[in-house]
Amino acid sequence: MEVFERLHTALIEKNFDEYFSVLEAEVKPSPETSYECLVYFLERSGGLGLFGPDELLDYILPNQFSDIFERCASALGMNDKEAEKSGHSLQHNLLKNLSFQSPDLFYPHLDFIWQKNTDEFRNGWQNSGEIHHARLIECLNDPDQGKNHWEALMRLELSNCIKGFELAKQYGKSQDTVWAVKENSWQQVPNTEGIYLLENAGFEYRAGNWNQLYLQASYHFRFGDEQRLKHNNQEALHMRLNDLSWVIPGSVGKMRFGGVGQVGCPICGKESHHLLTINTAPHGIPLTTPIIFETCLYCMVHHRPMYAKHDQHGFPTIEPSYQMFERDYDVDPFEEMHIDLVPTPQRWFWQDSLNKQNISRLGGPPAWLQGPEYEPCPSCENPMLFLAQIGDGIIYVHAIIYIFWCDKCRMSAILNTYT
């Protein structure tokens, strides 16, 4: 209790150095202490304003989620401003994080949440199936609910069942055109094949079938307790490499990460940057290995995405661009290291890109930073499979590098998104 009182006093006095020091050293290492600390603050959260140790949710055990949810349920019908005004910011933030780590807790409350606030705890609809479709269809059939139609369609996609996808396709905006390569450039052409892309769900309807654009298998990158990615001698703290290293055990193998690339950048004429080398694909990752992924950390900001063709040995050749650049400055590569591939526990399968966890991983669904953006293969024009993402701090405060793959054409696409 003395530790919690010290934390509480540090927060009230805005002594954040003391607060974070105690939190890291005396609370986070123990799941039970983290849980007790959360309960302590939930019982005293009225005076905290926007602050509170909501990140401790990442350190408690999943069997404690239900209790935390019940303690926060009073904020289910609130938006951010209402929660702040009433002193429920901690509860509200915990619920938002819980909607990713345990969306099933929200299923009995989805009708209530929909009536109270159409854009909060949206991920609580994740994998909810058909049980709440009637409420969403009621909205879509009501012309007076036009402003909520998009929110209803989003939830049909998140329900993650074919019936929901069919309903979203039926009620959604007609996709009369698709992107395709014509005369050596990307153009929108008539959608004669009836293709329908549900980017929020990560599914595409093509040739009478719904195809998933991400993998069910997922492996987080564990960088190690003492390793940090650095750029210009400044620690990229937002990479948050250590936050979850102790709660995700095991390893299915190692993979080379970072370092200087070998192929060079044809856009700026300087060296390329190595991202990943996958020598042996773990279970559930359908790659013919080895595969080497390289990009130019400078040019990828201007060219979205950057494509590469891979030979039979997995070696990439970055495709040139119609526009050439001269670098205003040199960009250091990520620090080269060998990282562990760690099977992702279910609680981390869906992740919010703005939360505090390590989001670098191979497989699983993407954590979109600026909205979904599945890339088409420039060779066969089919959507590419989302393969991996890397939390990035090279140029911008918060960025994610997404890697896509077309196994048929052996093409990769590297997409950089940032805030």
mmCIF file of N, CA and C in Angstrom, residues 177-190 195 197 204 206 303-308 319-322 373-384 404 406 409 411-413 415:
data_model
loop_
_atom_site.group_PDB
_atom_site.id
_atom_site.type_symbol
_atom_site.label_atom_id
_atom_site.label_comp_id
_atom_site.label_asym_id
_atom_site.label_seq_id
_atom_site.Cartn_x
_atom_site.Cartn_y
_atom_site.Cartn_z
ATOM 1 N N THR A 177 -15.424 0.968 -59.224
ATOM 2 C CA THR A 177 -14.109 0.927 -59.859
ATOM 3 C C THR A 177 -13.100 0.283 -58.920
ATOM 4 N N VAL A 178 -12.032 -0.220 -59.502
ATOM 5 C CA VAL A 178 -10.906 -0.778 -58.737
ATOM 6 C C VAL A 178 -9.619 -0.215 -59.321
ATOM 7 N N TRP A 179 -8.560 -0.271 -58.535
ATOM 8 C CA TRP A 179 -7.262 0.177 -59.020
ATOM 9 C C TRP A 179 -6.600 -0.941 -59.812
ATOM 10 N N ALA A 180 -6.033 -0.597 -60.953
ATOM 11 C CA ALA A 180 -5.333 -1.561 -61.788
ATOM 12 C C ALA A 180 -4.253 -0.833 -62.576
ATOM 13 N N VAL A 181 -3.260 -1.592 -63.037
ATOM 14 C CA VAL A 181 -2.188 -1.017 -63.840
ATOM 15 C C VAL A 181 -2.611 -1.006 -65.299
ATOM 16 N N LYS A 182 -2.701 0.168 -65.852
ATOM 17 C CA LYS A 182 -3.017 0.339 -67.269
ATOM 18 C C LYS A 182 -2.031 1.344 -67.854
ATOM 19 N N GLU A 183 -1.402 0.924 -68.961
ATOM 20 C CA GLU A 183 -0.439 1.794 -69.639
ATOM 21 C C GLU A 183 0.644 2.279 -68.668
ATOM 22 N N ASN A 184 1.143 1.302 -67.885
ATOM 23 C CA ASN A 184 2.274 1.541 -66.965
ATOM 24 C C ASN A 184 1.978 2.536 -65.845
ATOM 25 N N SER A 185 0.714 2.712 -65.506
ATOM 26 C CA SER A 185 0.375 3.568 -64.375
ATOM 27 C C SER A 185 -0.856 3.016 -63.682
ATOM 28 N N TRP A 186 -0.973 3.325 -62.368
ATOM 29 C CA TRP A 186 -2.149 2.896 -61.625
ATOM 30 C C TRP A 186 -3.327 3.786 -61.991
ATOM 31 N N GLN A 187 -4.428 3.156 -62.367
ATOM 32 C CA GLN A 187 -5.640 3.876 -62.732
ATOM 33 C C GLN A 187 -6.849 3.173 -62.136
ATOM 34 N N GLN A 188 -7.914 3.930 -61.946
ATOM 35 C CA GLN A 188 -9.178 3.328 -61.541
ATOM 36 C C GLN A 188 -9.929 2.888 -62.795
ATOM 37 N N VAL A 189 -10.288 1.607 -62.826
ATOM 38 C CA VAL A 189 -10.952 1.034 -63.997
ATOM 39 C C VAL A 189 -12.276 0.418 -63.549
ATOM 40 N N PRO A 190 -13.216 0.195 -64.466
ATOM 41 C CA PRO A 190 -14.512 -0.391 -64.102
ATOM 42 C C PRO A 190 -14.363 -1.737 -63.388
ATOM 43 N N ILE A 195 -15.569 -7.210 -57.604
ATOM 44 C CA ILE A 195 -14.643 -7.237 -56.465
ATOM 45 C C ILE A 195 -15.150 -6.280 -55.378
ATOM 46 N N LEU A 197 -13.819 -4.864 -51.497
ATOM 47 C CA LEU A 197 -12.792 -4.868 -50.471
ATOM 48 C C LEU A 197 -13.337 -4.309 -49.169
ATOM 49 N N GLU A 204 -11.381 -9.512 -48.776
ATOM 50 C CA GLU A 204 -11.785 -9.079 -50.101
ATOM 51 C C GLU A 204 -12.671 -10.146 -50.732
ATOM 52 N N ARG A 206 -13.815 -11.772 -54.064
ATOM 53 C CA ARG A 206 -13.335 -11.905 -55.435
ATOM 54 C C ARG A 206 -13.664 -13.303 -55.945
ATOM 55 N N HIS A 303 7.663 7.735 -51.228
ATOM 56 C CA HIS A 303 7.133 6.724 -52.145
ATOM 57 C C HIS A 303 6.365 5.685 -51.338
ATOM 58 N N ARG A 304 5.068 5.683 -51.490
ATOM 59 C CA ARG A 304 4.203 4.806 -50.708
ATOM 60 C C ARG A 304 3.320 4.001 -51.648
ATOM 61 N N PRO A 305 3.538 2.705 -51.736
ATOM 62 C CA PRO A 305 4.613 1.939 -51.098
ATOM 63 C C PRO A 305 5.862 1.883 -51.981
ATOM 64 N N MET A 306 6.914 1.271 -51.439
ATOM 65 C CA MET A 306 8.095 0.944 -52.235
ATOM 66 C C MET A 306 8.053 -0.549 -52.519
ATOM 67 N N TYR A 307 8.114 -0.908 -53.798
ATOM 68 C CA TYR A 307 8.024 -2.305 -54.212
ATOM 69 C C TYR A 307 9.406 -2.882 -54.449
ATOM 70 N N ALA A 308 9.516 -4.204 -54.296
ATOM 71 C CA ALA A 308 10.748 -4.925 -54.621
ATOM 72 C C ALA A 308 10.391 -6.281 -55.214
ATOM 73 N N GLU A 319 12.371 -1.599 -56.854
ATOM 74 C CA GLU A 319 11.974 -1.057 -58.143
ATOM 75 C C GLU A 319 12.193 0.453 -58.180
ATOM 76 N N PRO A 320 12.713 0.962 -59.292
ATOM 77 C CA PRO A 320 12.937 2.410 -59.413
ATOM 78 C C PRO A 320 11.623 3.159 -59.497
ATOM 79 N N SER A 321 11.703 4.470 -59.348
ATOM 80 C CA SER A 321 10.524 5.318 -59.370
ATOM 81 C C SER A 321 10.614 6.302 -60.519
ATOM 82 N N TYR A 322 9.468 6.833 -60.911
ATOM 83 C CA TYR A 322 9.432 7.863 -61.939
ATOM 84 C C TYR A 322 10.066 9.159 -61.453
ATOM 85 N N GLU A 373 -4.933 0.260 -45.399
ATOM 86 C CA GLU A 373 -4.357 0.573 -46.706
ATOM 87 C C GLU A 373 -3.685 -0.677 -47.272
ATOM 88 N N TYR A 374 -4.484 -1.688 -47.610
ATOM 89 C CA TYR A 374 -3.923 -2.888 -48.209
ATOM 90 C C TYR A 374 -3.409 -2.577 -49.611
ATOM 91 N N GLU A 375 -2.225 -3.084 -49.916
ATOM 92 C CA GLU A 375 -1.566 -2.740 -51.174
ATOM 93 C C GLU A 375 -1.832 -3.788 -52.260
ATOM 94 N N PRO A 376 -2.040 -3.352 -53.509
ATOM 95 C CA PRO A 376 -2.190 -4.301 -54.612
ATOM 96 C C PRO A 376 -0.825 -4.686 -55.170
ATOM 97 N N CYS A 377 -0.703 -5.903 -55.652
ATOM 98 C CA CYS A 377 0.536 -6.343 -56.293
ATOM 99 C C CYS A 377 0.641 -5.676 -57.663
ATOM 100 N N PRO A 378 1.765 -5.053 -57.979
ATOM 101 C CA PRO A 378 1.883 -4.391 -59.272
ATOM 102 C C PRO A 378 1.982 -5.365 -60.437
ATOM 103 N N SER A 379 2.197 -6.643 -60.142
ATOM 104 C CA SER A 379 2.321 -7.625 -61.215
ATOM 105 C C SER A 379 0.987 -8.282 -61.539
ATOM 106 N N CYS A 380 0.329 -8.883 -60.520
ATOM 107 C CA CYS A 380 -0.934 -9.588 -60.773
ATOM 108 C C CYS A 380 -2.156 -8.749 -60.412
ATOM 109 N N GLU A 381 -1.952 -7.621 -59.725
ATOM 110 C CA GLU A 381 -2.986 -6.663 -59.349
ATOM 111 C C GLU A 381 -3.927 -7.158 -58.255
ATOM 112 N N ASN A 382 -3.680 -8.336 -57.703
ATOM 113 C CA ASN A 382 -4.451 -8.814 -56.563
ATOM 114 C C ASN A 382 -3.932 -8.154 -55.285
ATOM 115 N N PRO A 383 -4.772 -8.056 -54.261
ATOM 116 C CA PRO A 383 -4.280 -7.472 -53.005
ATOM 117 C C PRO A 383 -3.192 -8.342 -52.403
ATOM 118 N N MET A 384 -2.170 -7.689 -51.866
ATOM 119 C CA MET A 384 -1.059 -8.411 -51.262
ATOM 120 C C MET A 384 -1.408 -8.802 -49.835
ATOM 121 N N PHE A 404 4.121 -6.016 -46.997
ATOM 122 C CA PHE A 404 3.143 -6.841 -47.701
ATOM 123 C C PHE A 404 3.877 -7.783 -48.650
ATOM 124 N N CYS A 406 3.350 -10.767 -51.996
ATOM 125 C CA CYS A 406 2.619 -11.574 -52.974
ATOM 126 C C CYS A 406 3.489 -12.778 -53.300
ATOM 127 N N CYS A 409 3.863 -13.769 -57.204
ATOM 128 C CA CYS A 409 4.749 -12.943 -58.032
ATOM 129 C C CYS A 409 6.083 -12.649 -57.355
ATOM 130 N N MET A 411 6.717 -10.567 -54.968
ATOM 131 C CA MET A 411 6.828 -9.123 -54.837
ATOM 132 C C MET A 411 6.568 -8.726 -53.387
ATOM 133 N N SER A 412 7.326 -7.741 -52.900
ATOM 134 C CA SER A 412 7.052 -7.163 -51.579
ATOM 135 C C SER A 412 6.732 -5.691 -51.744
ATOM 136 N N ALA A 413 5.995 -5.177 -50.777
ATOM 137 C CA ALA A 413 5.683 -3.756 -50.724
ATOM 138 C C ALA A 413 5.969 -3.262 -49.313
ATOM 139 N N LEU A 415 5.403 -0.105 -46.805
ATOM 140 C CA LEU A 415 4.575 1.095 -46.643
ATOM 141 C C LEU A 415 4.887 1.753 -45.311
#
